[in-house]
Amino acid sequence: MSDSFDVIVIGGGPAGYPAAIRAGQNKLTVACIDEWKNLDGAAAFGGTCLNAGCIPSKALLESTELYHRAHEEFAAHGIKAPDVTMDVAQMQKRKAGIVKTMTQGILALFKAAGVTPLQGHGKLLSGHRVEYTAHDGTRRELTAKNIILASGSAPIELRSAAFKSPQIVDSWGALEFPSVPKRLGVIGAGVIGLELGSVWRRLGSEVTVLEALPDFLAIADQQLAKEALRHFKKLGLDIRLGAKVTAANVAGDAVDVTYTDAKGEQKITVDRLVVAIGRRPYTKDLLGPGTGVELDERGFIKVDHECRTGAEGVWAVGDCVRGPMLAHKGKEEGVMVADLIAGHYGEVNYKTVPSVMYTAPEIAWVGLTEEQVKAQGKAYKAGVFPFMASGRARAMEQAQGFAKIIAAKDDDEILGVHIIGPMAGELIAEAVLAMEYSASSEDLQRTIHAHPTLSEALHEAALAVDKRAIDSINRY
Ligand code: FAD
Ligand code: NAD
């Protein structure tokens, strides 16, 4: 095998592996180095997302939502299934099978695109060189005209609740519980806390979520956040805001957690504690001396809007650089860089990166929140359509939540779309496309949506922007 490539990608997660595939499609010679090992010790491409993030969490969310719906909704349909039970081992086996199929699929995609897979550690050296150490310890020096760093992120640790015992775990640990913890504590009411808190709550855990901030889902549109909080409470998540954890002590097989809130010091005892307070860029042993690649004060690799680092021919993409830590954001950056390297056009529109929480109801948004539009002093109009007025949502027994569209008052351009309701994560794609093409709310109003579909909620929300909704009262 040659030691010289047009492109070397370090990191084979959802930012790195698409970069490698696109480089191969662009007829460049390319290698992708990845060091991930699963809990059974097997090496696997796919990074956090496929092995311990997006994919396994969605598998568990799907299984537990079906179980929950069997208990909560089947009766309304007239389905009698009083003995529905959950086999947690089978649920976990299904999840592991999906992860294995998806991660092995990357090797097939690499083969088709002519990408050389290298499993082990990659370290950037100066002068377009990379030190590659295979998992068996053998070391080689490789060279490439262009090197893409895609080393991802790792969970942030909390000093007062360190990951030092099987009782206090990160998100990966919370995906692997072999049985349902009776009492589950979650630190952080962010995406992971709410998704994984929902998973175990649906199976019967008593879940307490401790969030440091006084506001719930502070990054979301607050009308949406308020509606979401109502649904999480109905599910039975005990969400405590303004709660600052000061100590977590393992006592036997349980954890005593101490926190302070507005009322003073509080204590809870849980059987498992998940710490999900965000992730940090991961660059351990990635950069050799004299590479010219710089980190910012939070540890992210410094890049420009096209993901160029300060070093000639060195790029960085995904969770290890600024911007939202989302798989689809990293993928677009990886593809952009591989196209720019090949001399093609490449761009990422950071204004239209969608956010999705795969809870029930699902939550999704793109663009500005109403609070952000107000803060910018921009004149706007907004329309809301509740799913309870959607025939399809009612037929699905899921008539909860709403779709909301915010548009500029002057030229009607769509500024933000916020959805909480059934399949919100799928529905948001229409809003992303509309915003990508700088659509106005009138463009959506004049677009035919099939009846009866959930997508009509976006159509009606667009009509409601001009107080012309047909199937609901124009209240906003
Ligand atoms: P990673 O996926 O972290 O991949 C980096 C890879 O590089 C890893 O395999 C790592 O081992 C390897 N590596 C690092 N350093 C080196 C080195 N020096 N040499 C060789 N290899 C190296 N995002 C979504 O968009 N949707 C979701 O539904 C979603 N769900 C999530 C659920 C959970 C529980 C978690 C934890 C995250 C979730 N995310 C989700 C976030 C998503 O996983 C990340 O945004 C995404 O994985 C980032 O991709 P990446 O390629 O930048 O990094
Ligand atoms: P997050 O940033 O979404 O949420 C962390 C939460 O913890 C915040 O609400 C924060 O205020 C709170 N917090 C921080 N320090 C705290 C403390 N000391 N005590 C109590 N609360 C504290 O982070 P996350 O949930 O860990 O997720 C990490 C990343 O993974 C996110 O950037 C997210 O984008 C990504 N992710 C995405 C998805 C998805 O797209 N569906 C799912 C899971 C994870």
PDB file of N, CA and C in Angstrom, residues 356-438:
ATOM      1  N   VAL A 356     -33.185  18.659  15.941  1.00  0.00           N
ATOM      2  CA  VAL A 356     -34.314  17.740  16.182  1.00  0.00           C
ATOM      3  C   VAL A 356     -34.103  17.025  17.505  1.00  0.00           C
ATOM      4  N   MET A 357     -35.151  16.955  18.313  1.00  0.00           N
ATOM      5  CA  MET A 357     -35.133  16.098  19.506  1.00  0.00           C
ATOM      6  C   MET A 357     -36.148  14.994  19.278  1.00  0.00           C
ATOM      7  N   TYR A 358     -35.665  13.740  19.392  1.00  0.00           N
ATOM      8  CA  TYR A 358     -36.500  12.600  18.994  1.00  0.00           C
ATOM      9  C   TYR A 358     -37.333  12.086  20.165  1.00  0.00           C
ATOM     10  N   THR A 359     -37.935  13.011  20.875  1.00  0.00           N
ATOM     11  CA  THR A 359     -38.793  12.665  22.003  1.00  0.00           C
ATOM     12  C   THR A 359     -40.228  12.477  21.482  1.00  0.00           C
ATOM     13  N   ALA A 360     -41.176  12.262  22.353  1.00  0.00           N
ATOM     14  CA  ALA A 360     -42.568  12.183  21.925  1.00  0.00           C
ATOM     15  C   ALA A 360     -43.372  13.205  22.728  1.00  0.00           C
ATOM     16  N   PRO A 361     -43.953  14.231  22.118  1.00  0.00           N
ATOM     17  CA  PRO A 361     -43.862  14.508  20.694  1.00  0.00           C
ATOM     18  C   PRO A 361     -42.455  14.941  20.303  1.00  0.00           C
ATOM     19  N   GLU A 362     -42.137  14.774  19.000  1.00  0.00           N
ATOM     20  CA  GLU A 362     -40.828  15.231  18.516  1.00  0.00           C
ATOM     21  C   GLU A 362     -40.778  16.755  18.505  1.00  0.00           C
ATOM     22  N   ILE A 363     -39.544  17.251  18.566  1.00  0.00           N
ATOM     23  CA  ILE A 363     -39.335  18.697  18.599  1.00  0.00           C
ATOM     24  C   ILE A 363     -38.314  19.020  17.511  1.00  0.00           C
ATOM     25  N   ALA A 364     -38.603  20.026  16.680  1.00  0.00           N
ATOM     26  CA  ALA A 364     -37.653  20.350  15.614  1.00  0.00           C
ATOM     27  C   ALA A 364     -37.743  21.824  15.286  1.00  0.00           C
ATOM     28  N   TRP A 365     -36.591  22.387  14.943  1.00  0.00           N
ATOM     29  CA  TRP A 365     -36.638  23.786  14.521  1.00  0.00           C
ATOM     30  C   TRP A 365     -35.491  24.107  13.583  1.00  0.00           C
ATOM     31  N   VAL A 366     -35.668  25.227  12.880  1.00  0.00           N
ATOM     32  CA  VAL A 366     -34.607  25.753  12.017  1.00  0.00           C
ATOM     33  C   VAL A 366     -34.742  27.269  12.006  1.00  0.00           C
ATOM     34  N   GLY A 367     -33.600  27.949  11.964  1.00  0.00           N
ATOM     35  CA  GLY A 367     -33.620  29.413  11.905  1.00  0.00           C
ATOM     36  C   GLY A 367     -33.789  30.035  13.272  1.00  0.00           C
ATOM     37  N   LEU A 368     -34.320  31.268  13.261  1.00  0.00           N
ATOM     38  CA  LEU A 368     -34.369  32.073  14.491  1.00  0.00           C
ATOM     39  C   LEU A 368     -35.597  31.766  15.334  1.00  0.00           C
ATOM     40  N   THR A 369     -35.422  31.862  16.661  1.00  0.00           N
ATOM     41  CA  THR A 369     -36.566  31.781  17.572  1.00  0.00           C
ATOM     42  C   THR A 369     -37.243  33.156  17.608  1.00  0.00           C
ATOM     43  N   GLU A 370     -38.460  33.179  18.152  1.00  0.00           N
ATOM     44  CA  GLU A 370     -39.158  34.466  18.253  1.00  0.00           C
ATOM     45  C   GLU A 370     -38.353  35.422  19.140  1.00  0.00           C
ATOM     46  N   GLU A 371     -37.737  34.891  20.197  1.00  0.00           N
ATOM     47  CA  GLU A 371     -36.942  35.720  21.108  1.00  0.00           C
ATOM     48  C   GLU A 371     -35.736  36.326  20.357  1.00  0.00           C
ATOM     49  N   GLN A 372     -35.106  35.532  19.490  1.00  0.00           N
ATOM     50  CA  GLN A 372     -33.948  36.052  18.740  1.00  0.00           C
ATOM     51  C   GLN A 372     -34.377  37.130  17.738  1.00  0.00           C
ATOM     52  N   VAL A 373     -35.522  36.914  17.089  1.00  0.00           N
ATOM     53  CA  VAL A 373     -36.004  37.908  16.120  1.00  0.00           C
ATOM     54  C   VAL A 373     -36.290  39.226  16.851  1.00  0.00           C
ATOM     55  N   LYS A 374     -36.936  39.115  18.032  1.00  0.00           N
ATOM     56  CA  LYS A 374     -37.233  40.320  18.834  1.00  0.00           C
ATOM     57  C   LYS A 374     -35.950  41.028  19.219  1.00  0.00           C
ATOM     58  N   ALA A 375     -34.962  40.232  19.675  1.00  0.00           N
ATOM     59  CA  ALA A 375     -33.699  40.824  20.135  1.00  0.00           C
ATOM     60  C   ALA A 375     -32.990  41.555  18.999  1.00  0.00           C
ATOM     61  N   GLN A 376     -33.197  41.080  17.761  1.00  0.00           N
ATOM     62  CA  GLN A 376     -32.576  41.762  16.617  1.00  0.00           C
ATOM     63  C   GLN A 376     -33.349  43.012  16.215  1.00  0.00           C
ATOM     64  N   GLY A 377     -34.509  43.232  16.865  1.00  0.00           N
ATOM     65  CA  GLY A 377     -35.311  44.421  16.585  1.00  0.00           C
ATOM     66  C   GLY A 377     -35.988  44.349  15.222  1.00  0.00           C
ATOM     67  N   LYS A 378     -36.145  43.147  14.689  1.00  0.00           N
ATOM     68  CA  LYS A 378     -36.715  42.988  13.355  1.00  0.00           C
ATOM     69  C   LYS A 378     -38.248  42.883  13.456  1.00  0.00           C
ATOM     70  N   ALA A 379     -38.968  43.622  12.599  1.00  0.00           N
ATOM     71  CA  ALA A 379     -40.428  43.511  12.586  1.00  0.00           C
ATOM     72  C   ALA A 379     -40.817  42.160  11.976  1.00  0.00           C
ATOM     73  N   TYR A 380     -41.746  41.460  12.615  1.00  0.00           N
ATOM     74  CA  TYR A 380     -42.072  40.109  12.138  1.00  0.00           C
ATOM     75  C   TYR A 380     -43.549  39.809  12.307  1.00  0.00           C
ATOM     76  N   LYS A 381     -43.972  38.747  11.668  1.00  0.00           N
ATOM     77  CA  LYS A 381     -45.323  38.212  11.869  1.00  0.00           C
ATOM     78  C   LYS A 381     -45.167  36.713  12.083  1.00  0.00           C
ATOM     79  N   ALA A 382     -46.132  36.107  12.751  1.00  0.00           N
ATOM     80  CA  ALA A 382     -46.003  34.677  13.051  1.00  0.00           C
ATOM     81  C   ALA A 382     -47.349  33.988  12.911  1.00  0.00           C
ATOM     82  N   GLY A 383     -47.295  32.720  12.562  1.00  0.00           N
ATOM     83  CA  GLY A 383     -48.516  31.925  12.458  1.00  0.00           C
ATOM     84  C   GLY A 383     -48.321  30.585  13.132  1.00  0.00           C
ATOM     85  N   VAL A 384     -49.365  30.119  13.814  1.00  0.00           N
ATOM     86  CA  VAL A 384     -49.274  28.838  14.536  1.00  0.00           C
ATOM     87  C   VAL A 384     -50.452  27.960  14.113  1.00  0.00           C
ATOM     88  N   PHE A 385     -50.161  26.687  13.879  1.00  0.00           N
ATOM     89  CA  PHE A 385     -51.246  25.740  13.591  1.00  0.00           C
ATOM     90  C   PHE A 385     -51.151  24.582  14.567  1.00  0.00           C
ATOM     91  N   PRO A 386     -52.189  24.326  15.360  1.00  0.00           N
ATOM     92  CA  PRO A 386     -52.137  23.233  16.339  1.00  0.00           C
ATOM     93  C   PRO A 386     -52.458  21.887  15.676  1.00  0.00           C
ATOM     94  N   PHE A 387     -51.711  20.836  16.060  1.00  0.00           N
ATOM     95  CA  PHE A 387     -51.958  19.519  15.463  1.00  0.00           C
ATOM     96  C   PHE A 387     -53.339  18.970  15.834  1.00  0.00           C
ATOM     97  N   MET A 388     -53.986  19.551  16.877  1.00  0.00           N
ATOM     98  CA  MET A 388     -55.318  19.023  17.211  1.00  0.00           C
ATOM     99  C   MET A 388     -56.320  19.353  16.108  1.00  0.00           C
ATOM    100  N   ALA A 389     -55.945  20.291  15.214  1.00  0.00           N
ATOM    101  CA  ALA A 389     -56.825  20.606  14.086  1.00  0.00           C
ATOM    102  C   ALA A 389     -56.432  19.822  12.830  1.00  0.00           C
ATOM    103  N   SER A 390     -55.457  18.909  12.978  1.00  0.00           N
ATOM    104  CA  SER A 390     -55.012  18.113  11.820  1.00  0.00           C
ATOM    105  C   SER A 390     -55.728  16.763  11.823  1.00  0.00           C
ATOM    106  N   GLY A 391     -56.431  16.481  10.744  1.00  0.00           N
ATOM    107  CA  GLY A 391     -57.154  15.211  10.636  1.00  0.00           C
ATOM    108  C   GLY A 391     -56.207  14.029  10.712  1.00  0.00           C
ATOM    109  N   ARG A 392     -55.042  14.160  10.087  1.00  0.00           N
ATOM    110  CA  ARG A 392     -54.081  13.055  10.077  1.00  0.00           C
ATOM    111  C   ARG A 392     -53.529  12.794  11.477  1.00  0.00           C
ATOM    112  N   ALA A 393     -53.195  13.901  12.198  1.00  0.00           N
ATOM    113  CA  ALA A 393     -52.661  13.738  13.560  1.00  0.00           C
ATOM    114  C   ALA A 393     -53.707  13.093  14.461  1.00  0.00           C
ATOM    115  N   ARG A 394     -54.971  13.486  14.257  1.00  0.00           N
ATOM    116  CA  ARG A 394     -56.045  12.877  15.071  1.00  0.00           C
ATOM    117  C   ARG A 394     -56.181  11.395  14.729  1.00  0.00           C
ATOM    118  N   ALA A 395     -56.113  11.074  13.432  1.00  0.00           N
ATOM    119  CA  ALA A 395     -56.225   9.665  13.024  1.00  0.00           C
ATOM    120  C   ALA A 395     -55.083   8.844  13.625  1.00  0.00           C
ATOM    121  N   MET A 396     -53.937   9.493  13.818  1.00  0.00           N
ATOM    122  CA  MET A 396     -52.772   8.812  14.409  1.00  0.00           C
ATOM    123  C   MET A 396     -52.828   8.773  15.925  1.00  0.00           C
ATOM    124  N   GLU A 397     -53.860   9.404  16.514  1.00  0.00           N
ATOM    125  CA  GLU A 397     -53.968   9.524  17.977  1.00  0.00           C
ATOM    126  C   GLU A 397     -52.773  10.319  18.540  1.00  0.00           C
ATOM    127  N   GLN A 398     -52.282  11.271  17.727  1.00  0.00           N
ATOM    128  CA  GLN A 398     -51.121  12.057  18.163  1.00  0.00           C
ATOM    129  C   GLN A 398     -51.335  13.548  17.892  1.00  0.00           C
ATOM    130  N   ALA A 399     -52.515  14.027  18.270  1.00  0.00           N
ATOM    131  CA  ALA A 399     -52.854  15.414  17.963  1.00  0.00           C
ATOM    132  C   ALA A 399     -52.342  16.357  19.048  1.00  0.00           C
ATOM    133  N   GLN A 400     -51.008  16.339  19.242  1.00  0.00           N
ATOM    134  CA  GLN A 400     -50.419  17.231  20.256  1.00  0.00           C
ATOM    135  C   GLN A 400     -49.425  18.170  19.600  1.00  0.00           C
ATOM    136  N   GLY A 401     -49.278  19.350  20.181  1.00  0.00           N
ATOM    137  CA  GLY A 401     -48.254  20.285  19.728  1.00  0.00           C
ATOM    138  C   GLY A 401     -48.731  21.191  18.611  1.00  0.00           C
ATOM    139  N   PHE A 402     -47.749  21.832  17.963  1.00  0.00           N
ATOM    140  CA  PHE A 402     -48.104  22.827  16.920  1.00  0.00           C
ATOM    141  C   PHE A 402     -46.933  23.040  15.968  1.00  0.00           C
ATOM    142  N   ALA A 403     -47.249  23.685  14.849  1.00  0.00           N
ATOM    143  CA  ALA A 403     -46.201  24.172  13.942  1.00  0.00           C
ATOM    144  C   ALA A 403     -46.287  25.691  13.946  1.00  0.00           C
ATOM    145  N   LYS A 404     -45.126  26.329  14.006  1.00  0.00           N
ATOM    146  CA  LYS A 404     -45.090  27.797  14.097  1.00  0.00           C
ATOM    147  C   LYS A 404     -44.113  28.334  13.055  1.00  0.00           C
ATOM    148  N   ILE A 405     -44.534  29.338  12.331  1.00  0.00           N
ATOM    149  CA  ILE A 405     -43.648  29.958  11.330  1.00  0.00           C
ATOM    150  C   ILE A 405     -43.511  31.443  11.656  1.00  0.00           C
ATOM    151  N   ILE A 406     -42.272  31.913  11.630  1.00  0.00           N
ATOM    152  CA  ILE A 406     -42.005  33.344  11.855  1.00  0.00           C
ATOM    153  C   ILE A 406     -41.468  33.908  10.538  1.00  0.00           C
ATOM    154  N   ALA A 407     -42.064  34.999  10.058  1.00  0.00           N
ATOM    155  CA  ALA A 407     -41.621  35.600   8.790  1.00  0.00           C
ATOM    156  C   ALA A 407     -41.399  37.094   8.985  1.00  0.00           C
ATOM    157  N   ALA A 408     -40.530  37.660   8.138  1.00  0.00           N
ATOM    158  CA  ALA A 408     -40.247  39.097   8.235  1.00  0.00           C
ATOM    159  C   ALA A 408     -41.481  39.885   7.797  1.00  0.00           C
ATOM    160  N   LYS A 409     -41.731  40.983   8.504  1.00  0.00           N
ATOM    161  CA  LYS A 409     -42.921  41.786   8.183  1.00  0.00           C
ATOM    162  C   LYS A 409     -42.762  42.461   6.814  1.00  0.00           C
ATOM    163  N   ASP A 410     -41.528  42.903   6.495  1.00  0.00           N
ATOM    164  CA  ASP A 410     -41.366  43.675   5.251  1.00  0.00           C
ATOM    165  C   ASP A 410     -41.444  42.791   3.997  1.00  0.00           C
ATOM    166  N   ASP A 411     -40.557  41.792   3.879  1.00  0.00           N
ATOM    167  CA  ASP A 411     -40.550  41.028   2.618  1.00  0.00           C
ATOM    168  C   ASP A 411     -41.102  39.613   2.770  1.00  0.00           C
ATOM    169  N   ASP A 412     -41.625  39.279   3.962  1.00  0.00           N
ATOM    170  CA  ASP A 412     -42.296  37.985   4.182  1.00  0.00           C
ATOM    171  C   ASP A 412     -41.331  36.788   4.180  1.00  0.00           C
ATOM    172  N   GLU A 413     -40.001  37.021   4.150  1.00  0.00           N
ATOM    173  CA  GLU A 413     -39.066  35.883   4.131  1.00  0.00           C
ATOM    174  C   GLU A 413     -39.192  35.086   5.439  1.00  0.00           C
ATOM    175  N   ILE A 414     -39.165  33.755   5.313  1.00  0.00           N
ATOM    176  CA  ILE A 414     -39.271  32.903   6.505  1.00  0.00           C
ATOM    177  C   ILE A 414     -37.977  33.017   7.311  1.00  0.00           C
ATOM    178  N   LEU A 415     -38.125  33.327   8.611  1.00  0.00           N
ATOM    179  CA  LEU A 415     -36.950  33.535   9.470  1.00  0.00           C
ATOM    180  C   LEU A 415     -36.717  32.348  10.399  1.00  0.00           C
ATOM    181  N   GLY A 416     -37.799  31.648  10.745  1.00  0.00           N
ATOM    182  CA  GLY A 416     -37.651  30.509  11.653  1.00  0.00           C
ATOM    183  C   GLY A 416     -38.908  29.649  11.635  1.00  0.00           C
ATOM    184  N   VAL A 417     -38.703  28.336  11.830  1.00  0.00           N
ATOM    185  CA  VAL A 417     -39.838  27.408  11.886  1.00  0.00           C
ATOM    186  C   VAL A 417     -39.626  26.497  13.087  1.00  0.00           C
ATOM    187  N   HIS A 418     -40.667  26.338  13.890  1.00  0.00           N
ATOM    188  CA  HIS A 418     -40.570  25.591  15.152  1.00  0.00           C
ATOM    189  C   HIS A 418     -41.735  24.620  15.231  1.00  0.00           C
ATOM    190  N   ILE A 419     -41.417  23.349  15.365  1.00  0.00           N
ATOM    191  CA  ILE A 419     -42.483  22.341  15.359  1.00  0.00           C
ATOM    192  C   ILE A 419     -42.343  21.441  16.577  1.00  0.00           C
ATOM    193  N   ILE A 420     -43.444  21.231  17.270  1.00  0.00           N
ATOM    194  CA  ILE A 420     -43.497  20.177  18.292  1.00  0.00           C
ATOM    195  C   ILE A 420     -44.734  19.370  17.952  1.00  0.00           C
ATOM    196  N   GLY A 421     -44.535  18.088  17.687  1.00  0.00           N
ATOM    197  CA  GLY A 421     -45.669  17.266  17.280  1.00  0.00           C
ATOM    198  C   GLY A 421     -45.188  16.015  16.582  1.00  0.00           C
ATOM    199  N   PRO A 422     -46.142  15.207  16.076  1.00  0.00           N
ATOM    200  CA  PRO A 422     -45.768  13.935  15.446  1.00  0.00           C
ATOM    201  C   PRO A 422     -44.871  14.154  14.228  1.00  0.00           C
ATOM    202  N   MET A 423     -43.794  13.387  14.148  1.00  0.00           N
ATOM    203  CA  MET A 423     -42.864  13.411  13.020  1.00  0.00           C
ATOM    204  C   MET A 423     -42.275  14.804  12.736  1.00  0.00           C
ATOM    205  N   ALA A 424     -42.137  15.612  13.788  1.00  0.00           N
ATOM    206  CA  ALA A 424     -41.606  16.969  13.596  1.00  0.00           C
ATOM    207  C   ALA A 424     -40.234  16.929  12.908  1.00  0.00           C
ATOM    208  N   GLY A 425     -39.441  15.900  13.231  1.00  0.00           N
ATOM    209  CA  GLY A 425     -38.100  15.777  12.651  1.00  0.00           C
ATOM    210  C   GLY A 425     -38.129  15.556  11.152  1.00  0.00           C
ATOM    211  N   GLU A 426     -39.190  14.951  10.651  1.00  0.00           N
ATOM    212  CA  GLU A 426     -39.332  14.778   9.198  1.00  0.00           C
ATOM    213  C   GLU A 426     -39.932  16.041   8.588  1.00  0.00           C
ATOM    214  N   LEU A 427     -40.912  16.626   9.271  1.00  0.00           N
ATOM    215  CA  LEU A 427     -41.599  17.808   8.735  1.00  0.00           C
ATOM    216  C   LEU A 427     -40.647  18.998   8.566  1.00  0.00           C
ATOM    217  N   ILE A 428     -39.632  19.072   9.425  1.00  0.00           N
ATOM    218  CA  ILE A 428     -38.760  20.254   9.397  1.00  0.00           C
ATOM    219  C   ILE A 428     -37.979  20.334   8.083  1.00  0.00           C
ATOM    220  N   ALA A 429     -37.825  19.192   7.392  1.00  0.00           N
ATOM    221  CA  ALA A 429     -37.058  19.199   6.130  1.00  0.00           C
ATOM    222  C   ALA A 429     -37.675  20.159   5.120  1.00  0.00           C
ATOM    223  N   GLU A 430     -39.004  20.241   5.096  1.00  0.00           N
ATOM    224  CA  GLU A 430     -39.651  21.168   4.158  1.00  0.00           C
ATOM    225  C   GLU A 430     -39.281  22.617   4.500  1.00  0.00           C
ATOM    226  N   ALA A 431     -39.235  22.899   5.801  1.00  0.00           N
ATOM    227  CA  ALA A 431     -38.903  24.259   6.236  1.00  0.00           C
ATOM    228  C   ALA A 431     -37.440  24.583   5.895  1.00  0.00           C
ATOM    229  N   VAL A 432     -36.556  23.575   6.069  1.00  0.00           N
ATOM    230  CA  VAL A 432     -35.130  23.791   5.746  1.00  0.00           C
ATOM    231  C   VAL A 432     -34.996  24.108   4.263  1.00  0.00           C
ATOM    232  N   LEU A 433     -35.684  23.337   3.428  1.00  0.00           N
ATOM    233  CA  LEU A 433     -35.604  23.557   1.977  1.00  0.00           C
ATOM    234  C   LEU A 433     -36.148  24.943   1.625  1.00  0.00           C
ATOM    235  N   ALA A 434     -37.288  25.289   2.235  1.00  0.00           N
ATOM    236  CA  ALA A 434     -37.883  26.599   1.966  1.00  0.00           C
ATOM    237  C   ALA A 434     -36.901  27.707   2.329  1.00  0.00           C
ATOM    238  N   MET A 435     -36.270  27.589   3.510  1.00  0.00           N
ATOM    239  CA  MET A 435     -35.337  28.643   3.939  1.00  0.00           C
ATOM    240  C   MET A 435     -34.069  28.643   3.089  1.00  0.00           C
ATOM    241  N   GLU A 436     -33.637  27.465   2.640  1.00  0.00           N
ATOM    242  CA  GLU A 436     -32.457  27.376   1.773  1.00  0.00           C
ATOM    243  C   GLU A 436     -32.691  28.183   0.487  1.00  0.00           C
ATOM    244  N   TYR A 437     -33.939  28.193   0.033  1.00  0.00           N
ATOM    245  CA  TYR A 437     -34.279  28.944  -1.181  1.00  0.00           C
ATOM    246  C   TYR A 437     -34.850  30.325  -0.848  1.00  0.00           C
ATOM    247  N   SER A 438     -34.642  30.788   0.385  1.00  0.00           N
ATOM    248  CA  SER A 438     -35.128  32.104   0.830  1.00  0.00           C
ATOM    249  C   SER A 438     -36.612  32.283   0.546  1.00  0.00           C
TER     250      SER A 438
END
